mmCIF file of C-alpha atoms and ligand atoms in Angstrom:
data_model
loop_
_atom_site.group_PDB
_atom_site.id
_atom_site.type_symbol
_atom_site.label_atom_id
_atom_site.label_comp_id
_atom_site.label_asym_id
_atom_site.label_seq_id
_atom_site.Cartn_x
_atom_site.Cartn_y
_atom_site.Cartn_z
ATOM 1 C CA MET A 1 -168.291 36.525 15.847
ATOM 2 C CA GLU A 2 -167.284 32.938 16.702
ATOM 3 C CA LEU A 3 -167.625 30.195 19.516
ATOM 4 C CA ARG A 4 -164.652 29.273 21.336
ATOM 5 C CA LYS A 5 -164.504 26.589 23.640
ATOM 6 C CA ASP A 6 -162.544 26.955 27.061
ATOM 7 C CA PRO A 7 -160.251 23.987 27.107
ATOM 8 C CA ILE A 8 -160.029 23.870 30.859
ATOM 9 C CA THR A 9 -164.052 24.364 31.860
ATOM 10 C CA ARG A 10 -164.861 22.940 28.513
ATOM 11 C CA SER A 11 -167.466 25.789 28.277
ATOM 12 C CA TRP A 12 -168.184 27.592 25.051
ATOM 13 C CA VAL A 13 -168.132 31.205 24.715
ATOM 14 C CA ILE A 14 -169.302 33.469 21.882
ATOM 15 C CA THR A 15 -166.636 36.239 21.215
ATOM 16 C CA GLY A 16 -165.349 38.564 18.465
ATOM 17 C CA ASP A 17 -165.245 42.108 17.585
ATOM 18 C CA ASP A 18 -168.445 42.863 16.138
ATOM 19 C CA VAL A 19 -170.717 43.138 19.410
ATOM 20 C CA PRO A 20 -173.722 45.162 18.625
ATOM 21 C CA ASP A 21 -173.897 48.253 20.762
ATOM 22 C CA ASN A 22 -176.608 47.540 23.548
ATOM 23 C CA ALA A 23 -176.524 50.907 25.103
ATOM 24 C CA PRO A 24 -180.313 51.676 25.603
ATOM 25 C CA ARG A 25 -181.212 53.850 22.421
ATOM 26 C CA LEU A 26 -184.256 56.591 22.424
ATOM 27 C CA GLU A 27 -186.412 55.563 19.551
ATOM 28 C CA PRO A 28 -189.147 57.485 18.368
ATOM 29 C CA PHE A 29 -191.187 54.360 18.134
ATOM 30 C CA CYS A 30 -191.124 50.697 19.359
ATOM 31 C CA ARG A 31 -190.239 48.181 16.756
ATOM 32 C CA PHE A 32 -192.419 45.524 18.538
ATOM 33 C CA CYS A 33 -195.700 47.392 19.130
ATOM 34 C CA PRO A 34 -198.521 46.546 16.739
ATOM 35 C CA ASP A 35 -198.096 49.700 14.870
ATOM 36 C CA SER A 36 -194.651 49.346 14.255
ATOM 37 C CA ARG A 37 -193.480 50.712 10.737
ATOM 38 C CA GLU A 38 -190.401 48.385 10.942
ATOM 39 C CA SER A 39 -190.521 45.085 9.007
ATOM 40 C CA LEU A 40 -189.849 42.426 11.269
ATOM 41 C CA GLN A 41 -189.057 38.712 10.495
ATOM 42 C CA LEU A 42 -192.276 37.273 12.076
ATOM 43 C CA ILE A 43 -191.590 33.330 12.911
ATOM 44 C CA ALA A 44 -194.814 32.793 14.866
ATOM 45 C CA SER A 45 -197.956 34.531 16.459
ATOM 46 C CA LEU A 46 -200.737 33.526 18.613
ATOM 47 C CA SER A 47 -204.023 35.092 19.104
ATOM 48 C CA GLY A 48 -205.765 33.787 22.076
ATOM 49 C CA THR A 49 -206.151 36.998 23.947
ATOM 50 C CA PRO A 50 -209.572 38.629 23.385
ATOM 51 C CA GLY A 51 -209.362 42.013 22.206
ATOM 52 C CA ALA A 52 -205.724 42.213 21.327
ATOM 53 C CA PRO A 53 -204.384 42.213 17.872
ATOM 54 C CA TRP A 54 -202.270 39.286 18.784
ATOM 55 C CA SER A 55 -201.333 37.904 22.086
ATOM 56 C CA ALA A 56 -197.626 36.756 21.891
ATOM 57 C CA ARG A 57 -195.431 36.706 18.982
ATOM 58 C CA ALA A 58 -191.908 35.351 17.908
ATOM 59 C CA VAL A 59 -189.396 37.343 15.527
ATOM 60 C CA VAL A 60 -185.971 37.158 14.441
ATOM 61 C CA HIS A 61 -183.797 39.218 16.727
ATOM 62 C CA PRO A 62 -182.600 42.401 14.894
ATOM 63 C CA ASN A 63 -179.102 42.124 15.916
ATOM 64 C CA ALA A 64 -179.099 38.228 16.121
ATOM 65 C CA LEU A 65 -175.899 36.657 17.731
ATOM 66 C CA TYR A 66 -176.682 33.159 16.091
ATOM 67 C CA HIS A 67 -177.601 32.574 12.645
ATOM 68 C CA ILE A 68 -179.625 29.928 11.121
ATOM 69 C CA GLU A 69 -177.880 29.041 7.890
ATOM 70 C CA GLY A 70 -174.964 26.658 7.438
ATOM 71 C CA GLU A 71 -173.229 23.952 9.473
ATOM 72 C CA PRO A 72 -171.070 24.975 12.498
ATOM 73 C CA THR A 73 -167.963 23.371 11.204
ATOM 74 C CA ARG A 74 -166.053 22.874 14.217
ATOM 75 C CA ARG A 75 -162.268 23.288 13.801
ATOM 76 C CA GLY A 76 -159.175 22.782 15.804
ATOM 77 C CA ASP A 77 -156.758 25.868 16.213
ATOM 78 C CA GLY A 78 -153.825 24.326 17.725
ATOM 79 C CA ILE A 79 -154.795 22.782 21.066
ATOM 80 C CA TYR A 80 -157.954 25.016 20.967
ATOM 81 C CA ASP A 81 -161.586 24.229 19.520
ATOM 82 C CA LYS A 82 -163.777 26.837 17.615
ATOM 83 C CA MET A 83 -167.072 26.645 15.574
ATOM 84 C CA ARG A 84 -169.265 29.491 13.600
ATOM 85 C CA PRO A 85 -172.261 30.914 15.634
ATOM 86 C CA ILE A 86 -174.838 28.722 14.128
ATOM 87 C CA GLY A 87 -178.318 28.779 15.607
ATOM 88 C CA ALA A 88 -181.368 30.870 16.162
ATOM 89 C CA HIS A 89 -182.000 34.154 18.178
ATOM 90 C CA GLU A 90 -185.521 35.165 18.411
ATOM 91 C CA VAL A 91 -187.277 37.873 20.415
ATOM 92 C CA LEU A 92 -190.322 36.537 21.978
ATOM 93 C CA ILE A 93 -192.914 39.614 22.348
ATOM 94 C CA GLU A 94 -194.874 38.811 25.661
ATOM 95 C CA ASN A 95 -197.809 40.676 24.904
ATOM 96 C CA SER A 96 -198.930 43.525 22.321
ATOM 97 C CA THR A 97 -199.112 46.280 25.126
ATOM 98 C CA HIS A 98 -196.068 48.385 25.287
ATOM 99 C CA ASP A 99 -196.178 49.273 29.333
ATOM 100 C CA ARG A 100 -197.428 45.904 30.432
ATOM 101 C CA PRO A 101 -194.843 43.964 31.656
ATOM 102 C CA LEU A 102 -195.097 40.015 32.658
ATOM 103 C CA TRP A 103 -196.082 41.073 36.497
ATOM 104 C CA ASN A 104 -198.679 43.219 35.480
ATOM 105 C CA ALA A 105 -200.215 41.051 32.642
ATOM 106 C CA SER A 106 -203.456 39.129 33.063
ATOM 107 C CA ASP A 107 -203.007 35.162 33.507
ATOM 108 C CA VAL A 108 -204.408 34.483 29.898
ATOM 109 C CA GLU A 109 -201.644 36.841 28.365
ATOM 110 C CA ILE A 110 -198.827 34.938 30.396
ATOM 111 C CA GLU A 111 -200.351 31.534 29.501
ATOM 112 C CA GLN A 112 -200.234 32.379 25.745
ATOM 113 C CA PHE A 113 -196.472 33.889 26.021
ATOM 114 C CA LEU A 114 -195.710 30.236 27.593
ATOM 115 C CA LEU A 115 -197.575 28.347 25.132
ATOM 116 C CA LEU A 116 -195.699 30.251 22.476
ATOM 117 C CA ALA A 117 -192.261 29.417 24.387
ATOM 118 C CA ALA A 118 -193.126 25.855 24.250
ATOM 119 C CA GLN A 119 -194.027 25.817 20.535
ATOM 120 C CA ARG A 120 -191.057 27.762 19.624
ATOM 121 C CA ILE A 121 -189.036 25.367 21.712
ATOM 122 C CA GLN A 122 -190.585 22.179 20.268
ATOM 123 C CA ASP A 123 -189.908 23.602 16.703
ATOM 124 C CA LEU A 124 -186.337 24.480 16.835
ATOM 125 C CA LYS A 125 -185.750 21.233 18.579
ATOM 126 C CA GLY A 126 -186.859 19.610 15.304
ATOM 127 C CA ASP A 127 -183.533 20.907 13.939
ATOM 128 C CA GLY A 128 -180.931 18.171 14.550
ATOM 129 C CA ARG A 129 -178.033 20.695 14.322
ATOM 130 C CA PHE A 130 -179.256 22.257 17.681
ATOM 131 C CA LYS A 131 -178.314 20.699 21.042
ATOM 132 C CA TYR A 132 -179.873 23.184 23.267
ATOM 133 C CA VAL A 133 -182.811 25.788 23.365
ATOM 134 C CA SER A 134 -182.671 28.662 26.039
ATOM 135 C CA MET A 135 -185.235 31.056 26.916
ATOM 136 C CA PHE A 136 -184.348 33.808 29.134
ATOM 137 C CA LYS A 137 -185.286 37.641 30.354
ATOM 138 C CA ASP A 138 -183.118 40.154 31.468
ATOM 139 C CA HIS A 139 -184.941 42.872 33.027
ATOM 140 C CA GLY A 140 -183.527 46.432 34.096
ATOM 141 C CA SER A 141 -180.339 48.091 32.837
ATOM 142 C CA SER A 142 -177.687 46.554 35.122
ATOM 143 C CA ALA A 143 -179.265 43.168 34.056
ATOM 144 C CA GLY A 144 -178.623 43.954 30.509
ATOM 145 C CA GLN A 145 -182.409 44.657 29.082
ATOM 146 C CA GLU A 146 -182.288 45.222 25.260
ATOM 147 C CA PHE A 147 -185.744 46.435 24.435
ATOM 148 C CA GLU A 148 -188.257 48.600 26.234
ATOM 149 C CA HIS A 149 -191.365 46.430 25.096
ATOM 150 C CA PRO A 150 -192.017 43.454 27.292
ATOM 151 C CA THR A 151 -189.994 40.601 25.635
ATOM 152 C CA SER A 152 -187.977 37.472 26.325
ATOM 153 C CA GLN A 153 -185.240 35.840 24.163
ATOM 154 C CA MET A 154 -184.765 32.440 22.963
ATOM 155 C CA THR A 155 -181.636 30.935 21.309
ATOM 156 C CA ALA A 156 -180.891 27.805 19.674
ATOM 157 C CA THR A 157 -177.325 26.626 20.154
ATOM 158 C CA THR A 158 -175.066 23.824 18.783
ATOM 159 C CA PHE A 159 -173.797 23.263 22.132
ATOM 160 C CA VAL A 160 -175.517 22.975 25.987
ATOM 161 C CA PRO A 161 -174.711 25.828 28.047
ATOM 162 C CA ARG A 162 -172.241 25.304 30.921
ATOM 163 C CA ARG A 163 -174.790 25.581 33.969
ATOM 164 C CA VAL A 164 -177.318 23.206 32.196
ATOM 165 C CA LEU A 165 -174.411 20.865 31.491
ATOM 166 C CA TYR A 166 -173.546 20.800 35.244
ATOM 167 C CA GLU A 167 -177.375 20.225 35.910
ATOM 168 C CA LEU A 168 -177.509 17.271 33.471
ATOM 169 C CA ARG A 169 -174.486 15.595 34.574
ATOM 170 C CA ALA A 170 -175.263 16.076 38.520
ATOM 171 C CA ALA A 171 -178.910 14.940 37.767
ATOM 172 C CA ARG A 172 -177.539 11.775 35.981
ATOM 173 C CA GLU A 173 -175.242 10.904 38.554
ATOM 174 C CA TYR A 174 -177.956 11.433 41.288
ATOM 175 C CA PHE A 175 -180.045 9.275 39.202
ATOM 176 C CA GLU A 176 -177.598 6.489 38.715
ATOM 177 C CA SER A 177 -177.013 6.012 42.666
ATOM 178 C CA LYS A 178 -180.574 6.510 43.909
ATOM 179 C CA GLU A 179 -182.969 5.693 41.002
ATOM 180 C CA ARG A 180 -184.780 9.013 41.597
ATOM 181 C CA CYS A 181 -184.983 12.459 40.163
ATOM 182 C CA VAL A 182 -182.846 14.792 42.322
ATOM 183 C CA PHE A 183 -185.410 17.691 41.477
ATOM 184 C CA CYS A 184 -188.300 15.542 42.646
ATOM 185 C CA ASP A 185 -186.345 14.737 45.760
ATOM 186 C CA ILE A 186 -185.910 18.515 46.281
ATOM 187 C CA ILE A 187 -189.579 19.392 45.807
ATOM 188 C CA SER A 188 -190.725 16.775 48.419
ATOM 189 C CA GLN A 189 -188.267 17.911 50.955
ATOM 190 C CA GLU A 190 -188.888 21.368 50.584
ATOM 191 C CA ILE A 191 -192.851 20.831 50.866
ATOM 192 C CA LYS A 192 -191.944 18.492 53.800
ATOM 193 C CA GLN A 193 -189.680 21.143 55.663
ATOM 194 C CA ASP A 194 -191.605 23.928 54.673
ATOM 195 C CA LEU A 195 -188.863 26.262 55.393
ATOM 196 C CA ARG A 196 -187.962 27.798 51.916
ATOM 197 C CA VAL A 197 -191.479 27.216 50.106
ATOM 198 C CA ILE A 198 -192.699 30.843 48.761
ATOM 199 C CA GLU A 199 -195.925 29.321 47.081
ATOM 200 C CA LEU A 200 -197.722 26.422 45.991
ATOM 201 C CA ARG A 201 -200.162 26.831 42.902
ATOM 202 C CA GLY A 202 -201.940 24.105 41.151
ATOM 203 C CA ASP A 203 -199.105 21.660 40.040
ATOM 204 C CA PHE A 204 -196.201 23.963 40.519
ATOM 205 C CA ILE A 205 -194.206 25.232 43.438
ATOM 206 C CA ALA A 206 -192.018 28.409 43.948
ATOM 207 C CA VAL A 207 -189.148 27.950 46.460
ATOM 208 C CA CYS A 208 -185.902 29.637 47.424
ATOM 209 C CA PRO A 209 -183.090 27.328 46.985
ATOM 210 C CA TYR A 210 -181.127 25.783 49.749
ATOM 211 C CA ALA A 211 -177.894 27.217 48.585
ATOM 212 C CA PRO A 212 -178.765 30.608 46.916
ATOM 213 C CA ARG A 213 -176.292 32.160 44.357
ATOM 214 C CA VAL A 214 -177.911 35.416 45.400
ATOM 215 C CA PRO A 215 -180.083 36.542 48.040
ATOM 216 C CA PHE A 216 -183.821 36.057 46.969
ATOM 217 C CA GLU A 217 -182.887 33.518 44.032
ATOM 218 C CA SER A 218 -186.121 31.626 43.296
ATOM 219 C CA TRP A 219 -186.924 28.584 41.326
ATOM 220 C CA ILE A 220 -190.247 27.479 39.851
ATOM 221 C CA LEU A 221 -190.783 23.860 39.169
ATOM 222 C CA PRO A 222 -193.817 21.691 38.169
ATOM 223 C CA ARG A 223 -194.345 18.932 41.147
ATOM 224 C CA THR A 224 -195.282 16.520 38.355
ATOM 225 C CA HIS A 225 -191.758 14.904 36.925
ATOM 226 C CA GLU A 226 -191.020 15.981 33.369
ATOM 227 C CA ALA A 227 -187.876 16.704 31.722
ATOM 228 C CA ALA A 228 -189.029 18.870 28.967
ATOM 229 C CA PHE A 229 -190.973 21.929 29.445
ATOM 230 C CA GLU A 230 -192.463 22.141 25.859
ATOM 231 C CA ARG A 231 -193.708 18.574 26.058
ATOM 232 C CA PHE A 232 -195.242 19.595 29.549
ATOM 233 C CA GLY A 233 -196.865 22.773 28.059
ATOM 234 C CA LEU A 234 -198.371 21.371 24.843
ATOM 235 C CA ASN A 235 -199.606 18.265 26.408
ATOM 236 C CA ARG A 236 -201.156 19.819 29.366
ATOM 237 C CA PRO A 237 -201.944 23.276 28.080
ATOM 238 C CA GLY A 238 -204.526 23.826 30.882
ATOM 239 C CA THR A 239 -201.668 23.996 33.347
ATOM 240 C CA MET A 240 -200.000 26.993 31.855
ATOM 241 C CA ARG A 241 -202.656 29.402 33.495
ATOM 242 C CA ASP A 242 -201.532 28.414 36.878
ATOM 243 C CA LEU A 243 -197.844 28.408 35.781
ATOM 244 C CA GLY A 244 -198.619 32.148 34.370
ATOM 245 C CA ALA A 245 -200.284 33.022 37.793
ATOM 246 C CA LEU A 246 -197.451 31.862 40.009
ATOM 247 C CA LEU A 247 -194.496 33.350 37.783
ATOM 248 C CA ARG A 248 -196.773 36.644 37.885
ATOM 249 C CA ARG A 249 -197.038 36.557 41.736
ATOM 250 C CA THR A 250 -193.293 35.506 42.345
ATOM 251 C CA LEU A 251 -192.185 38.463 40.120
ATOM 252 C CA GLN A 252 -194.578 40.786 41.982
ATOM 253 C CA ARG A 253 -192.988 39.562 45.306
ATOM 254 C CA MET A 254 -189.309 39.958 44.044
ATOM 255 C CA ARG A 255 -190.302 43.360 42.629
ATOM 256 C CA THR A 256 -190.875 44.403 46.344
ATOM 257 C CA ILE A 257 -187.184 43.796 46.898
ATOM 258 C CA THR A 258 -185.520 45.007 43.728
ATOM 259 C CA GLU A 259 -186.944 45.794 40.136
ATOM 260 C CA GLU A 260 -183.864 44.228 38.130
ATOM 261 C CA PHE A 261 -183.627 40.307 37.362
ATOM 262 C CA HIS A 262 -182.624 37.791 35.057
ATOM 263 C CA LEU A 263 -185.050 34.756 34.198
ATOM 264 C CA VAL A 264 -183.925 31.615 32.557
ATOM 265 C CA LEU A 265 -185.873 28.419 31.629
ATOM 266 C CA HIS A 266 -184.222 25.276 31.922
ATOM 267 C CA THR A 267 -185.221 22.372 29.846
ATOM 268 C CA SER A 268 -184.047 19.141 28.462
ATOM 269 C CA PRO A 269 -181.511 19.188 25.620
ATOM 270 C CA ASN A 270 -182.538 18.173 22.193
ATOM 271 C CA SER A 271 -182.827 14.231 21.965
ATOM 272 C CA LEU A 272 -182.689 14.523 18.047
ATOM 273 C CA HIS A 273 -179.144 15.542 18.323
ATOM 274 C CA ARG A 274 -177.016 12.565 19.501
ATOM 275 C CA SER A 275 -173.702 13.398 20.770
ATOM 276 C CA GLY A 276 -171.161 10.916 20.808
ATOM 277 C CA ASN A 277 -169.249 11.988 23.812
ATOM 278 C CA LEU A 278 -172.082 13.143 26.098
ATOM 279 C CA GLY A 279 -173.924 10.067 27.465
ATOM 280 C CA TYR A 280 -176.756 11.985 29.250
ATOM 281 C CA TRP A 281 -179.720 11.174 27.060
ATOM 282 C CA LYS A 282 -180.194 7.652 28.173
ATOM 283 C CA THR A 283 -181.950 8.428 31.185
ATOM 284 C CA ILE A 284 -182.769 11.990 30.534
ATOM 285 C CA ASP A 285 -186.313 11.668 30.613
ATOM 286 C CA GLU A 286 -186.182 10.308 34.047
ATOM 287 C CA ASP A 287 -183.347 12.090 35.822
ATOM 288 C CA TYR A 288 -183.688 15.642 34.350
ATOM 289 C CA HIS A 289 -186.827 18.022 35.608
ATOM 290 C CA TRP A 290 -187.430 21.405 33.757
ATOM 291 C CA HIS A 291 -187.832 24.586 35.798
ATOM 292 C CA ILE A 292 -187.482 28.473 35.839
ATOM 293 C CA GLU A 293 -184.637 30.214 37.890
ATOM 294 C CA ILE A 294 -185.096 33.815 38.657
ATOM 295 C CA MET A 295 -181.941 35.740 40.014
ATOM 296 C CA PRO A 296 -182.676 39.105 41.127
ATOM 297 C CA VAL A 297 -180.015 41.899 40.771
ATOM 298 C CA LEU A 298 -179.514 43.867 43.726
ATOM 299 C CA ALA A 299 -177.520 47.007 42.797
ATOM 300 C CA ALA A 300 -175.874 47.978 46.003
ATOM 301 C CA LYS A 301 -174.487 44.281 46.482
ATOM 302 C CA ALA A 302 -173.783 43.484 42.587
ATOM 303 C CA LYS A 303 -170.142 43.958 43.080
ATOM 304 C CA SER A 304 -169.488 41.993 46.076
ATOM 305 C CA TYR A 305 -170.742 38.601 44.131
ATOM 306 C CA THR A 306 -169.544 39.553 40.646
ATOM 307 C CA PHE A 307 -166.056 39.182 41.555
ATOM 308 C CA LYS A 308 -166.340 36.294 43.745
ATOM 309 C CA GLU A 309 -165.296 32.720 42.627
ATOM 310 C CA VAL A 310 -167.650 31.623 45.477
ATOM 311 C CA TYR A 311 -171.124 32.476 45.355
ATOM 312 C CA TYR A 312 -171.694 34.791 48.582
ATOM 313 C CA SER A 313 -175.460 35.471 49.579
ATOM 314 C CA PRO A 314 -175.483 37.665 52.682
ATOM 315 C CA LEU A 315 -179.132 36.626 53.149
ATOM 316 C CA SER A 316 -180.157 32.925 53.840
ATOM 317 C CA SER A 317 -183.241 31.538 51.847
ATOM 318 C CA GLU A 318 -185.066 30.770 54.881
ATOM 319 C CA THR A 319 -185.028 34.683 55.779
ATOM 320 C CA ALA A 320 -185.529 35.694 51.988
ATOM 321 C CA VAL A 321 -188.777 33.292 51.689
ATOM 322 C CA ARG A 322 -190.318 35.089 54.741
ATOM 323 C CA ARG A 323 -189.927 38.395 53.183
ATOM 324 C CA LEU A 324 -191.379 37.303 49.785
ATOM 325 C CA ARG A 325 -194.004 35.277 51.376
ATOM 326 C CA ASP A 326 -195.210 38.504 53.307
ATOM 327 C CA ALA A 327 -194.792 40.775 50.178
ATOM 328 C CA LYS A 328 -197.900 42.607 49.464
ATOM 329 C CA ILE A 329 -199.040 41.579 45.860
ATOM 330 C CA GLU A 330 -202.280 41.356 43.695
ATOM 331 C CA PRO A 331 -204.554 38.105 43.880
HETATM 332 ZN ZN1 LIG B 401 -193.815 48.573 22.178
HETATM 333 ZN ZN1 LIG B 402 -188.217 15.190 38.757
HETATM 334 ZN ZN1 LIG B 403 -181.710 25.211 36.334
#
């Protein structure tokens, strides 16, 4: 596998002919359960859940796309750029119970999982080769779910993923002209208008964005400004309980519409990596604001936006939020 840069959009893609077979396999046992006989490369383990052998764990992905050893050695290929897929690829096991997905987990379990995520991001950002650490979760076969056990994945990469790069550039430009964080401005307008707010909980807000990419797209943000999720989580660990509860409740609401979804955490890039050609580190702590994005996969409608160059959402966020707010969920 190698990383290639599209010279037009300047985004990196990982490509090659040795893509692992991601088709769901019927395995006689689960490699992530506490009684697994498979030897996993354990990276970190938390044990804050009473009565559980462990609460959340990070292991090396069994079919890692990125590998930790070596240098990316960026090279030219005529007008093109390529580099080796140096990085980290981890599986975050959300809890020790095979059939307890995030939306059915206890708030303590989700809190432990979020704290593990914060610790792993902080640790990976200690490696100056990595520009960005992503955490994501794909649930459901059309969303590309890989494992049955409740898991998320984390990658550390030598480049910033495209969507995050767009956000960073836009947030910096907004800050340059207004001297305010665009995400903070979004939050205060959403609270004032109260047209797209799903729920407020502690310091957190769940909203449907003004311009959704898919119906029922939802974001969760802290109301207190902070660019880095891991710094927020590790400095204010008590808030992770509220975040966990809001995440659980938002997923429960969404699951009354569809079972499949993508979830991604957007945090600030690695400030240890000082890139010469990108100026976005100067005001990053003031202009960027971490958040979670949840994109439901609506099977019947999937085609209509997969092939569109312009996102098409046949349901407004003002209507979507009413269905999500009224959904019957656990307290
Ligand atoms: Zn399992
Ligand atoms: Zn902000
Ligand atoms: Zn984002």
